[in-house]
Short mmCIF file of C-alpha atoms in Angstrom, two decimals:
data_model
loop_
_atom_site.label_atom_id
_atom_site.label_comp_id
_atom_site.label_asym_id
_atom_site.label_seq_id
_atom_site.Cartn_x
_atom_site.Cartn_y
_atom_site.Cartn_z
CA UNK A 15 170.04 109.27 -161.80
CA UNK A 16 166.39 110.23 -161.07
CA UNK A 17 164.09 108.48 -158.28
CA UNK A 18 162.29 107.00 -161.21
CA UNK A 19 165.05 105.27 -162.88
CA UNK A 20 166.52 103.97 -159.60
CA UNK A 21 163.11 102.19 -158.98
CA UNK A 22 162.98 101.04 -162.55
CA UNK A 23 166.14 99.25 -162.11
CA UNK A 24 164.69 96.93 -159.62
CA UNK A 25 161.60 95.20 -161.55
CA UNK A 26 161.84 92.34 -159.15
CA UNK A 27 162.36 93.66 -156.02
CA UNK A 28 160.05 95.49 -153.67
CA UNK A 29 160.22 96.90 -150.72
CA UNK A 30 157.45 97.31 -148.53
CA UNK A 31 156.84 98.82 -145.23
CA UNK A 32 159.85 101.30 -145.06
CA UNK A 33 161.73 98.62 -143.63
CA UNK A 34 165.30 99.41 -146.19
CA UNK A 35 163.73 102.50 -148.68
CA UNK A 36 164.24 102.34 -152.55
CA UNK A 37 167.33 104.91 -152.15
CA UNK A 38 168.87 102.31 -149.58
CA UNK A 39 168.67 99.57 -151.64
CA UNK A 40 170.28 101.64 -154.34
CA UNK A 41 173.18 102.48 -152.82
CA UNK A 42 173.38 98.53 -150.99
CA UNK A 43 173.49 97.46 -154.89
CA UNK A 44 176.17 99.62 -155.99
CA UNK A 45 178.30 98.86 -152.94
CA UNK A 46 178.30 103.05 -152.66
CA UNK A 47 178.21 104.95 -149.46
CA UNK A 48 177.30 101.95 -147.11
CA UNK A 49 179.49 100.59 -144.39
CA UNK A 50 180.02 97.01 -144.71
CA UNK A 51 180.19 96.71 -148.84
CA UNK A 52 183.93 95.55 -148.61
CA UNK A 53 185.04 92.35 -149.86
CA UNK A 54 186.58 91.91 -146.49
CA UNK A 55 183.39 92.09 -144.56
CA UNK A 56 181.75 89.46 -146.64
CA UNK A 57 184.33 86.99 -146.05
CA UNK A 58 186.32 87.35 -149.24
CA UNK A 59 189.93 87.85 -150.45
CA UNK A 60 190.84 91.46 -151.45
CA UNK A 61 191.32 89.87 -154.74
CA UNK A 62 187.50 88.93 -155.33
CA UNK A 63 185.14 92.11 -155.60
CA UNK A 64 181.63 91.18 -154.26
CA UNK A 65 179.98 92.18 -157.69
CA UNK A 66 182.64 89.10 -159.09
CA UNK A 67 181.49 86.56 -156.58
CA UNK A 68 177.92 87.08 -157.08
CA UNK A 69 178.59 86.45 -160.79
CA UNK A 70 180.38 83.31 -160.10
CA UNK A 71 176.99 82.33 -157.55
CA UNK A 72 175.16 83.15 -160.74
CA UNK A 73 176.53 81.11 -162.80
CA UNK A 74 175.92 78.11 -160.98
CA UNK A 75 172.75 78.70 -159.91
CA UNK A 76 171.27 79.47 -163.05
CA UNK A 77 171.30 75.96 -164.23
CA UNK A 78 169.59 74.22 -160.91
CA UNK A 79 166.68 76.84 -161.47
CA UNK A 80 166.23 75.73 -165.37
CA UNK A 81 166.70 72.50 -163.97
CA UNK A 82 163.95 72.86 -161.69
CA UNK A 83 161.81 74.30 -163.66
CA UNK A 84 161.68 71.49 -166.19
CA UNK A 85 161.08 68.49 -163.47
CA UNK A 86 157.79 70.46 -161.95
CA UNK A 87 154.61 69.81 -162.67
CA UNK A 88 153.13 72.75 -164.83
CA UNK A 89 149.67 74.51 -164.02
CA UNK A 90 147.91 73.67 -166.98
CA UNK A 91 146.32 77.15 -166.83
CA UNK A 92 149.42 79.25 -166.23
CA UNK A 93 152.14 76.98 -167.34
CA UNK A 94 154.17 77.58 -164.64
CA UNK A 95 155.21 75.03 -161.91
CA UNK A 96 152.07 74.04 -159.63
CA UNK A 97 153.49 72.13 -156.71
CA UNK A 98 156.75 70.26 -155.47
CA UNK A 99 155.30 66.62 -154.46
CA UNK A 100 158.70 65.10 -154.40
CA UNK A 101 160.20 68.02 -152.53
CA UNK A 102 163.09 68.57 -155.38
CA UNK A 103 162.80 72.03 -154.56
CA UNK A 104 164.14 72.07 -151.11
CA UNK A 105 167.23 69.79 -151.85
CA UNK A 106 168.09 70.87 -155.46
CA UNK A 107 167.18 74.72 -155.40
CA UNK A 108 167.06 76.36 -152.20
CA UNK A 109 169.71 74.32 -150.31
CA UNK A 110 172.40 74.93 -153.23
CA UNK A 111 170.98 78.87 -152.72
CA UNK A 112 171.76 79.57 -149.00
CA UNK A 113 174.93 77.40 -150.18
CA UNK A 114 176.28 80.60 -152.19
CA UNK A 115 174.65 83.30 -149.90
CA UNK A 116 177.21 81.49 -147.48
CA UNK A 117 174.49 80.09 -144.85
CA UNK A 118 175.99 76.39 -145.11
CA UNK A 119 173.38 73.84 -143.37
CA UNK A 120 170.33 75.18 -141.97
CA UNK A 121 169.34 74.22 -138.43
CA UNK A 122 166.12 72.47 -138.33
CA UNK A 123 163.84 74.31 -135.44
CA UNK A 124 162.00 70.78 -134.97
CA UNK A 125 158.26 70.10 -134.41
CA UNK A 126 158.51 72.22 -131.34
CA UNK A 127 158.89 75.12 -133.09
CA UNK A 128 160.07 78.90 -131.59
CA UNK A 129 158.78 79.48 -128.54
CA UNK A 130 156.99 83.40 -127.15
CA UNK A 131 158.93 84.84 -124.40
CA UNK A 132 155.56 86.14 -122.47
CA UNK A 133 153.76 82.93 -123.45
CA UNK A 134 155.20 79.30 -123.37
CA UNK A 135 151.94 78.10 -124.98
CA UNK A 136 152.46 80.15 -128.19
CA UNK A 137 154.52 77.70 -130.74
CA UNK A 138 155.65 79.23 -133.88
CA UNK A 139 156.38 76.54 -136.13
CA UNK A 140 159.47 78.36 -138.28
CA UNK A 141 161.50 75.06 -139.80
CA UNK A 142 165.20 76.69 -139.81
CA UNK A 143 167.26 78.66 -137.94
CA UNK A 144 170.89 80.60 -138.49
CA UNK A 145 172.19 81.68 -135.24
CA UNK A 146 170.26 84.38 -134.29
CA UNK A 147 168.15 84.39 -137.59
CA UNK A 148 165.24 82.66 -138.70
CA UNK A 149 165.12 80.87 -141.97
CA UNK A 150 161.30 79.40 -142.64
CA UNK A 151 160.97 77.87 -146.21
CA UNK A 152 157.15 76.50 -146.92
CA UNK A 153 156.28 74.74 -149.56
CA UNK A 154 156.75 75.57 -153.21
CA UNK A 155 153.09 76.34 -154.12
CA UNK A 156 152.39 77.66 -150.77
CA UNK A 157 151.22 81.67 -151.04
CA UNK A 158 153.33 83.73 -148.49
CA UNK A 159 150.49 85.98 -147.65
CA UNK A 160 147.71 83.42 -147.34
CA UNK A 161 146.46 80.94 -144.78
CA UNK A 162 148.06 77.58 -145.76
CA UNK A 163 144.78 75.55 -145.04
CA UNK A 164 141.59 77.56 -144.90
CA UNK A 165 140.14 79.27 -141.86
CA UNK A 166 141.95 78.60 -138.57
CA UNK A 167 145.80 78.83 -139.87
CA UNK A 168 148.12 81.58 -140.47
CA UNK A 169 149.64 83.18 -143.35
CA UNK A 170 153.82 82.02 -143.32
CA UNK A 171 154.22 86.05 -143.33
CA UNK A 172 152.30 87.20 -140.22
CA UNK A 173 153.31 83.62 -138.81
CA UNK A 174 157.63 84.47 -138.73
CA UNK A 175 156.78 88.10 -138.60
CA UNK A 176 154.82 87.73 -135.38
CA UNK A 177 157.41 85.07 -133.97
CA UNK A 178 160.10 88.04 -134.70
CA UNK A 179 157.67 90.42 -132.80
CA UNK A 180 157.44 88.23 -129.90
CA UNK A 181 160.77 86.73 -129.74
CA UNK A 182 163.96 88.78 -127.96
CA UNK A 183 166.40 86.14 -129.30
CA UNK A 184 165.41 86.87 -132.88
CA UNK A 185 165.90 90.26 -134.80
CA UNK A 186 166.07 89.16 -138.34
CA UNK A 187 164.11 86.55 -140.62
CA UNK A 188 164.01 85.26 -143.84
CA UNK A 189 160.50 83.74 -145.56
CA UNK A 190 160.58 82.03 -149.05
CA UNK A 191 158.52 79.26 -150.84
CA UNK A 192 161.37 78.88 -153.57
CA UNK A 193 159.76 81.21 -155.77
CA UNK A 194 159.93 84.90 -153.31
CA UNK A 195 162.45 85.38 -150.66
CA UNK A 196 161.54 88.14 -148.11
CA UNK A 197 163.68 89.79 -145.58
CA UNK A 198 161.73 91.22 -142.40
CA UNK A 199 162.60 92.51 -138.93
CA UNK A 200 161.69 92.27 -135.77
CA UNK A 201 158.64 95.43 -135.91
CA UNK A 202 156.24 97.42 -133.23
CA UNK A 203 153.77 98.11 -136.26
CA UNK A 204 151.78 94.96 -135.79
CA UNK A 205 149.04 96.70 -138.48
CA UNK A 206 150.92 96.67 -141.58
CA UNK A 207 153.55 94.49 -143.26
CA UNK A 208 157.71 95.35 -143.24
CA UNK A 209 159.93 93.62 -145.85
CA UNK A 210 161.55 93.47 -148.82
CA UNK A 211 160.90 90.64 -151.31
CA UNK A 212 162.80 89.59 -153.96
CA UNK A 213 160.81 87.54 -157.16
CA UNK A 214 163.12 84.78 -157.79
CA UNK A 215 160.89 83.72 -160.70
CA UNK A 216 161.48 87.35 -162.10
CA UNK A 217 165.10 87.18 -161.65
CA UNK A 218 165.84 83.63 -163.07
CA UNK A 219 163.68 83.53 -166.08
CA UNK A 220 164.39 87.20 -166.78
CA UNK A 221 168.16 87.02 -166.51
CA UNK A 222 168.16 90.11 -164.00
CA UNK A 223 171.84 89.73 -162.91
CA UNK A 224 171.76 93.38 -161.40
CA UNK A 225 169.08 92.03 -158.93
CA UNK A 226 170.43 89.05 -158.40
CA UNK A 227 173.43 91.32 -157.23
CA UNK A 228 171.23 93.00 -154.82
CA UNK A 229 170.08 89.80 -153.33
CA UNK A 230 173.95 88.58 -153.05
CA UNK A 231 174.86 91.89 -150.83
CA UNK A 232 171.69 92.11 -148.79
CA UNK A 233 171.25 88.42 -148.16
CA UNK A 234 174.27 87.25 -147.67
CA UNK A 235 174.88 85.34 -144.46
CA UNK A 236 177.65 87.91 -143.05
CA UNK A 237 174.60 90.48 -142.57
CA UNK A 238 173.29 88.46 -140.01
CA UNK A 239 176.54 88.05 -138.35
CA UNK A 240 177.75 89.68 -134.86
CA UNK A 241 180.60 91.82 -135.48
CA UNK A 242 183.33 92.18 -133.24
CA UNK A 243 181.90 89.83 -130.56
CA UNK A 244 178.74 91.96 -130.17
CA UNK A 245 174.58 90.76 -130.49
CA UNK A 246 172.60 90.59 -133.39
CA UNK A 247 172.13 94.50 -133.28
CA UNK A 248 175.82 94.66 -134.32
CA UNK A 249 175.47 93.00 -137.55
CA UNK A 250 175.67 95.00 -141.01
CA UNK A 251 171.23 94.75 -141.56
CA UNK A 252 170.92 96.32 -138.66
CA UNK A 253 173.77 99.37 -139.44
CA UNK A 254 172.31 99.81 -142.55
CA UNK A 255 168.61 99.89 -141.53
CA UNK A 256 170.06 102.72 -139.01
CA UNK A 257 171.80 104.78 -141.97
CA UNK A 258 168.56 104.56 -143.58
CA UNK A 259 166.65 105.75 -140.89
CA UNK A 260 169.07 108.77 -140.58
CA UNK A 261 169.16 109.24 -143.97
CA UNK A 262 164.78 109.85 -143.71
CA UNK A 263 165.58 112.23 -140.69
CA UNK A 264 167.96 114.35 -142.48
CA UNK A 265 165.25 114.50 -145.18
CA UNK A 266 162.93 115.71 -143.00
CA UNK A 267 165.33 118.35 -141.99
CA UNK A 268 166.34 119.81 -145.19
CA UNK A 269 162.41 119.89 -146.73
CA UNK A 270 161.54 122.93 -144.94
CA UNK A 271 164.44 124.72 -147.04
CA UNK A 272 163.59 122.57 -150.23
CA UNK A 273 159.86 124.40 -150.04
CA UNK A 274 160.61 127.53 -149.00
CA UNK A 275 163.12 127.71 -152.01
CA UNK A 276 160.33 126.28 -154.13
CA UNK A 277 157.47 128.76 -153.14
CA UNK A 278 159.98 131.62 -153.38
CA UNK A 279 160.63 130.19 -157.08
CA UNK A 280 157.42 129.81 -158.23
CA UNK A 281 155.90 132.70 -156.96
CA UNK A 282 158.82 134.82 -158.38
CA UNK A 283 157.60 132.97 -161.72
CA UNK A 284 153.99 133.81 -161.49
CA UNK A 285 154.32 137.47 -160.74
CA UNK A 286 156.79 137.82 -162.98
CA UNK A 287 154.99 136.06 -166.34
CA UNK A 288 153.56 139.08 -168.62
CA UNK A 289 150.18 137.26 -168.22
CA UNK A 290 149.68 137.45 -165.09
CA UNK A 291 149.04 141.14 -164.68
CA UNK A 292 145.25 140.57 -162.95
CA UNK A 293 147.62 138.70 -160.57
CA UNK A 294 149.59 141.72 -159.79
CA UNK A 295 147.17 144.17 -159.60
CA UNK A 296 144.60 142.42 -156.83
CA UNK A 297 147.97 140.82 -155.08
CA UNK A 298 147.13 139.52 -151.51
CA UNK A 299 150.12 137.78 -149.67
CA UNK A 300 148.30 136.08 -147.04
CA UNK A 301 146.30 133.99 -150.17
CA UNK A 302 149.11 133.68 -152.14
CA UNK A 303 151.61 132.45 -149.70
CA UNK A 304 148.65 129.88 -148.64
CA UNK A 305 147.81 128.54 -152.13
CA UNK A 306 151.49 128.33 -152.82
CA UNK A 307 152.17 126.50 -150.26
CA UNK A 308 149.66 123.47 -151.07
CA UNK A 309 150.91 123.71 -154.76
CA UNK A 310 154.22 122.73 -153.22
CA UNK A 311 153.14 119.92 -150.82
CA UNK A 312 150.77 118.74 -153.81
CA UNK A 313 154.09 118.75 -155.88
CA UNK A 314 155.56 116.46 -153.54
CA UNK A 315 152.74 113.89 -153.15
CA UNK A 316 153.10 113.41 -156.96
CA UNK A 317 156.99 113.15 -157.10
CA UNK A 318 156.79 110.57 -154.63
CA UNK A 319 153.83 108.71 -155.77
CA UNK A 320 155.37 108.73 -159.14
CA UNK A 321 158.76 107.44 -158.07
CA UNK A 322 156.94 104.38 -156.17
CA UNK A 323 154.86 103.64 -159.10
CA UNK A 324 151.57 104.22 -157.20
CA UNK A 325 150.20 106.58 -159.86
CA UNK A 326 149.26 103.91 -162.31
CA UNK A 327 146.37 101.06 -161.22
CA UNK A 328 147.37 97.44 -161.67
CA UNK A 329 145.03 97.15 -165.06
CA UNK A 330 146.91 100.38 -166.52
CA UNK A 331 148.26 99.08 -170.32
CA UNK A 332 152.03 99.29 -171.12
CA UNK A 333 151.38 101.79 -173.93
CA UNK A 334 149.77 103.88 -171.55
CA UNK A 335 152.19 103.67 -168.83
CA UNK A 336 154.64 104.65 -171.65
CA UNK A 337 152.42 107.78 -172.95
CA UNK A 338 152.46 108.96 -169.12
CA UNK A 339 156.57 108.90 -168.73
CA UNK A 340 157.53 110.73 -172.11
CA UNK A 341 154.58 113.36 -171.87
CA UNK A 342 152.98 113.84 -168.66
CA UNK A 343 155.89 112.59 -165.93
CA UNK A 344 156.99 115.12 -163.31
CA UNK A 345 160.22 112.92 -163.41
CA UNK A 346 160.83 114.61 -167.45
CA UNK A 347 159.65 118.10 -165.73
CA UNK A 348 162.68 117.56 -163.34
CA UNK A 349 165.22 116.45 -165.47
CA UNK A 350 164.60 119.44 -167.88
CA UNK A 351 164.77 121.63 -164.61
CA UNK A 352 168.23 120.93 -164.08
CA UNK A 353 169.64 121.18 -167.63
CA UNK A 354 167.61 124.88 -168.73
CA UNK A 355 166.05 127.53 -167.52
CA UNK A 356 162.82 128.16 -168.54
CA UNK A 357 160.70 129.95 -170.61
CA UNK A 358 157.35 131.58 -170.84
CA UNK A 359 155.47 129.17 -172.94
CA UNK A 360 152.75 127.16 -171.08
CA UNK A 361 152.73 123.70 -172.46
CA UNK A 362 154.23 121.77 -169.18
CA UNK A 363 152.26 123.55 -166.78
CA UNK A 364 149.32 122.81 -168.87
CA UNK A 365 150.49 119.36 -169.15
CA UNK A 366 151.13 119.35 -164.60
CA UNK A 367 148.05 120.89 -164.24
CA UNK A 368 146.34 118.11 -166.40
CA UNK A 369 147.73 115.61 -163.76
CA UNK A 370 146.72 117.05 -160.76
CA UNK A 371 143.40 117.68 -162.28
CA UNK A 372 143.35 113.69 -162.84
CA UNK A 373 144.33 113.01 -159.87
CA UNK A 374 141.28 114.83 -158.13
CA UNK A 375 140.71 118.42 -156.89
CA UNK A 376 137.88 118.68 -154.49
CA UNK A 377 137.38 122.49 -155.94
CA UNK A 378 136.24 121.58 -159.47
CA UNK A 379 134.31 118.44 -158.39
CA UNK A 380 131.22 120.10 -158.90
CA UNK A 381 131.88 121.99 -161.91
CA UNK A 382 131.91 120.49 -165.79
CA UNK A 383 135.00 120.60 -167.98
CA UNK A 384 134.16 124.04 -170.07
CA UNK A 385 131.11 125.65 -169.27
CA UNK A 386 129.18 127.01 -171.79
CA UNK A 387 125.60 127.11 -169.79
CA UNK A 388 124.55 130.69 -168.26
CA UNK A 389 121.81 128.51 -166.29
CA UNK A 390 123.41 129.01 -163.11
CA UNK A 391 123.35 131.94 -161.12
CA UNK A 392 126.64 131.16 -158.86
CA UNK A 393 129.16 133.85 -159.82
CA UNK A 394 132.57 132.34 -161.20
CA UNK A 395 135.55 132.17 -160.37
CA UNK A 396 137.95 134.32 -162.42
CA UNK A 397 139.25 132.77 -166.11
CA UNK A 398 143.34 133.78 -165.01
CA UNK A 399 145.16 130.79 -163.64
CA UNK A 400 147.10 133.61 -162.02
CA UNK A 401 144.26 135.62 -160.02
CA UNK A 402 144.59 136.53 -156.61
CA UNK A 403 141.88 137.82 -154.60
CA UNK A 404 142.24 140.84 -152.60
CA UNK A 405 139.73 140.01 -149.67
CA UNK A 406 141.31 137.63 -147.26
CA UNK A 407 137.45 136.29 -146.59
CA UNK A 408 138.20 133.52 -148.47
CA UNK A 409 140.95 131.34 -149.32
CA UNK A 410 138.92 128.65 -151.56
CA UNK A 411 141.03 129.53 -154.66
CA UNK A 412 144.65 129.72 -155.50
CA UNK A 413 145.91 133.01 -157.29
CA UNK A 414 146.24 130.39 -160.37
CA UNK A 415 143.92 127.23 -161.51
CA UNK A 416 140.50 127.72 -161.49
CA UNK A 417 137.62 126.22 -161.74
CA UNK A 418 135.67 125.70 -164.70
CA UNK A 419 132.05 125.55 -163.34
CA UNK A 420 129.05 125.77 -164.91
CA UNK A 421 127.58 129.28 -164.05
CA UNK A 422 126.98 133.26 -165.10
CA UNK A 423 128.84 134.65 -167.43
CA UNK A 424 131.82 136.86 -165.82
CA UNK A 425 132.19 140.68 -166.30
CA UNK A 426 135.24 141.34 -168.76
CA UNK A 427 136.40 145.10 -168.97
CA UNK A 428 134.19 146.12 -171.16
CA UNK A 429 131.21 145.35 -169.22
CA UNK A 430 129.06 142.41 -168.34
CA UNK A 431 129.40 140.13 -171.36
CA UNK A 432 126.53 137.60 -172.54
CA UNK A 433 126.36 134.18 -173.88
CA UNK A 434 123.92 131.67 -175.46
CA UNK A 435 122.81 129.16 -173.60
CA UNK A 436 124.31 126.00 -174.92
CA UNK A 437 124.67 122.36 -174.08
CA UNK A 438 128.14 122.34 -172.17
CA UNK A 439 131.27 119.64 -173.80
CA UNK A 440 130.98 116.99 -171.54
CA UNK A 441 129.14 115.81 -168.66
CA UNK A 442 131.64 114.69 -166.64
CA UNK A 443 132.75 116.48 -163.73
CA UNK A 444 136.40 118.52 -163.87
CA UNK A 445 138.54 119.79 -161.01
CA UNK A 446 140.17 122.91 -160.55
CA UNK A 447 143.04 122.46 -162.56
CA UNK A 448 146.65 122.35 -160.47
CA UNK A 449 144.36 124.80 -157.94
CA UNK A 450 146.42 124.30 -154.18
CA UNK A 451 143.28 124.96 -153.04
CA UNK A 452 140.98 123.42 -150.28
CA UNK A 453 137.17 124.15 -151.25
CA UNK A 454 135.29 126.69 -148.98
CA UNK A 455 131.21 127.51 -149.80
CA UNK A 456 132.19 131.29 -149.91
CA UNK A 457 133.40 131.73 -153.31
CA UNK A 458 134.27 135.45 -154.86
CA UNK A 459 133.03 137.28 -157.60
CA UNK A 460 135.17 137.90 -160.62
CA UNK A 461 137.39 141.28 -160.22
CA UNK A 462 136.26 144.01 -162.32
CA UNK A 463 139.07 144.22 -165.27
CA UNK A 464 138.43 140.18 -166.21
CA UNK A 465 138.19 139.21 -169.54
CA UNK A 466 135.82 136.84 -170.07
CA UNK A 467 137.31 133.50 -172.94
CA UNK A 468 133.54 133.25 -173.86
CA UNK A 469 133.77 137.02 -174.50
CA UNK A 470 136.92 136.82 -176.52
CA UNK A 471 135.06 134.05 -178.47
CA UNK A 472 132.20 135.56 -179.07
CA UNK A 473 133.90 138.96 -180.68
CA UNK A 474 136.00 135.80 -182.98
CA UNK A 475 134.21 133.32 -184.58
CA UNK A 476 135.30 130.32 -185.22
CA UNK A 477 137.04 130.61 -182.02
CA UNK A 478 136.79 127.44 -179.46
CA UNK A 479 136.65 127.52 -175.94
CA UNK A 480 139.95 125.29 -175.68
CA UNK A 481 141.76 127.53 -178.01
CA UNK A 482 140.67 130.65 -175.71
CA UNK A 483 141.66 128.90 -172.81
CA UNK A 484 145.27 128.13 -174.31
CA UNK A 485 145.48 131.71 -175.21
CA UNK A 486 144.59 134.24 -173.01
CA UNK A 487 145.24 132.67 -169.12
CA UNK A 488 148.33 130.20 -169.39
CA UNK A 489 151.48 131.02 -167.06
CA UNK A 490 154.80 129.61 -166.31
CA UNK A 491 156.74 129.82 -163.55
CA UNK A 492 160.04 129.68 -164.56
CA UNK A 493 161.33 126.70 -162.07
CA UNK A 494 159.03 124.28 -163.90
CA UNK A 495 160.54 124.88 -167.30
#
């Protein structure tokens, strides 16, 4: 299963802050690899798997939330519940909830709220506590992220998360208005949030039982429990939370072999590729190695922010998230990667290198998408996407990608070649595209032995500049067939 379709499978649960990763949560789901995930250790027969008594929790909770739902008032504007005068959701909905997680009764904190341990005058006013947990429910309209009544209060988040912060008698905490329900932990990085959150609307109205499994196994109350006698750093959160952790350091291990396998591959595939013979025949290692490298770390700053869903902006429409996954996703490049080898055709690199050029590239900031101006007198960059340079002076672009920028004409092998001036496609300005390359003010001449595309154009009319550019520079490497 790819990183992509694990973090599809959770549509109403996030995790934020590295607190339990995606992968974690995963595995905490599936009851797979993770200490703890025994019937047993919640507090059930060997009889009853933990996947059945979630169902059964299910079952009768599904009812009290349609139940709910109909005696709220409705926003008139969103049609969905705008407050809880009568406090129905406290008693009917999230009572009956901590019910089936297997909290019981809460413990009312009281108006005196939790007390700092360096300052008695500090009150944190958290209404319920389970042993060593906190349990603070606000009201049903109440935003968890912003200040309850205008200037002056506190959000309920950095409220419970600073009382866990400040509090040696409290590791773990749980924050929900009857709508979310967040877990967080006791954290040293004061500047950002740490939690994961769980969209009880989403689940409920949605029918996502596979979530509501999640929640079951991560929330239930024998997670917060000491085992074996021992403090709150005993209990099953805080193993896991340590798995993950050395689950992320054995990650870090093992990428150091994960790129040097991957610049070996690819630049195997680029010297190899019948195109690239400029490539092999002004070959410098130092510049290769170097813009190999950043093509790799690039790489992996898109498979990640793809997996997380940070690629698309909030407005992005659903047809064009779905355009993106069946033509342009690395995660499709790395499924085919593991079922074929690959070829020398050019269409996925052209489609990668359209991505990366999206996502900005410093190097072709400057330039416009296909030149076709000989206004400038800048000399360009070479035409291959597989050129290396054989000074070491400069190290401003990769030995494939370049960038199209608006300047001379380039030499082909024939001699200098000439072009009529001309109004270039579009205005807008293009980046270098897929180039690993960090921009430098010293930028070579073209090689002598480059064909010029406007060249090969010129000698075939009819003849476009994006047809030249599909045929005479594309490459392959073979790993990202």
């Amino acid at each position: 299963m790819s990183a992509t379709t694990r973090n599809q499978v959770f549509t109403a649960v996030h995790t934020v802050g590295g607190l339990l990763p995606a992968d974690m949560l995963v595995r905490i789901s599936e009851g797979r690899d993770v200490p703890g995930s025994k019937p047993a250790d919640y507090g059930l027969p060997s009889s009853r798997s933990v996947r059945d008594e979630a169902e059964r929790s299910w079952e009768y909770l599904k009812p009290l939330w349609r139940d709910l739902r109909k005696r709220l008032p409705e926003d008139t504007e969103t049609g969905v519940p705008a407050g809880d005068p009568t406090g129905r959701a406290q008693a009917d909905w999230l009572a009956p909830l901590w019910q089936e997680l297997g909290f019981g009764r809460l413990t009312p904190v009281g108006p005196a709220g939790i007390t700092a341990d360096s300052d008695a005058e500090k009150k944190f006013p958290v209404s319920h506590r389970w042993g060593h947990a906190l349990v603070h429910q606000t009201a049903w309209n109440a935003e968890l992220d912003k200040r309850p009544a205008g200037a002056g209060t506190v959000p309920p988040q950095s409220m419970l998360q600073e009382c866990l912060n400040r509090t040696e008698a409290h590791l773990w905490g749980v924050l929900t208005n009857g709508r979310q329900v967040r877990l967080l932990r006791d954290s040293s990085a004061l500047a950002t949030a740490s939690y994961v959150e769980f969209d009880l609307e989403s689940i409920f109205d949605g029918e996502l039982f596979s979530e509501f499994v999640l929640l079951y196994r991560l929330l239930h109350a024998s997670r917060l429990e000491s085992r074996d006698g021992g403090t709150q750093w005993t209990c099953w959160l805080e193993v896991w939370r340590d798995a993950a952790l050395r689950l992320g350091a054995r990650f870090l291990d093992d990428i150091g072999e994960g790129v040097r396998l991957a610049i070996k591959e690819l630049g195997t595939g680029f010297l190899r590729h019948p195109a690239n013979t400029a490539l092999r025949e002004n070959f410098d290692r130092h510049t290769y190695h170097t813009a190999l490298l950043r093509l790799v770390y690039r790489l992996l700053f898109v498979f990640v922010a793809e997996d997380r869903d940070a690629l698309h902006p909030p407005s992005a429409t659903p047809e064009a998230r779905d355009r993106y996954t069946k033509y342009f996703s690395t995660a499709r490049l790395r499924e085919q990667s593991r079922r074929r080898r690959g070829t020398s055709h050019a269409d996925r690199w052209e489609a990668l290198r359209l991505v990366l050029t999206a996502l900005g590239d410093e190097a072709g900031a400057r330039s416009s998408a296909y030149p076709d101006s000989a206004a400038s007198s800048t000399p360009r960059r070479p035409t291959s996407r597989c050129a290396a340079s054989s000074s070491r002076t400069s190290t401003s672009w990769p030995p494939y990608g370049t960038s199209r920028s608006s300047a001379t004409p380039r030499p082909s092998a024939g001699g200098p070649s000439t072009t009529a001036p001309s109004t270039p496609r579009s205005s807008a300005p293009s980046m270098s595209r897929c180039s690993p390359s960090s921009p430098s003010t010293a930028r070579p001449t073209a090689p002598s032995g480059w064909r010029s595309a406007r060249a090969t154009n010129a000698r075939r009319p009819g003849r476009t500049t994006p047809r030249a550019r599909w045929s005479t520079c594309c490459s392959t490497p073979r790993s990202t067939r």
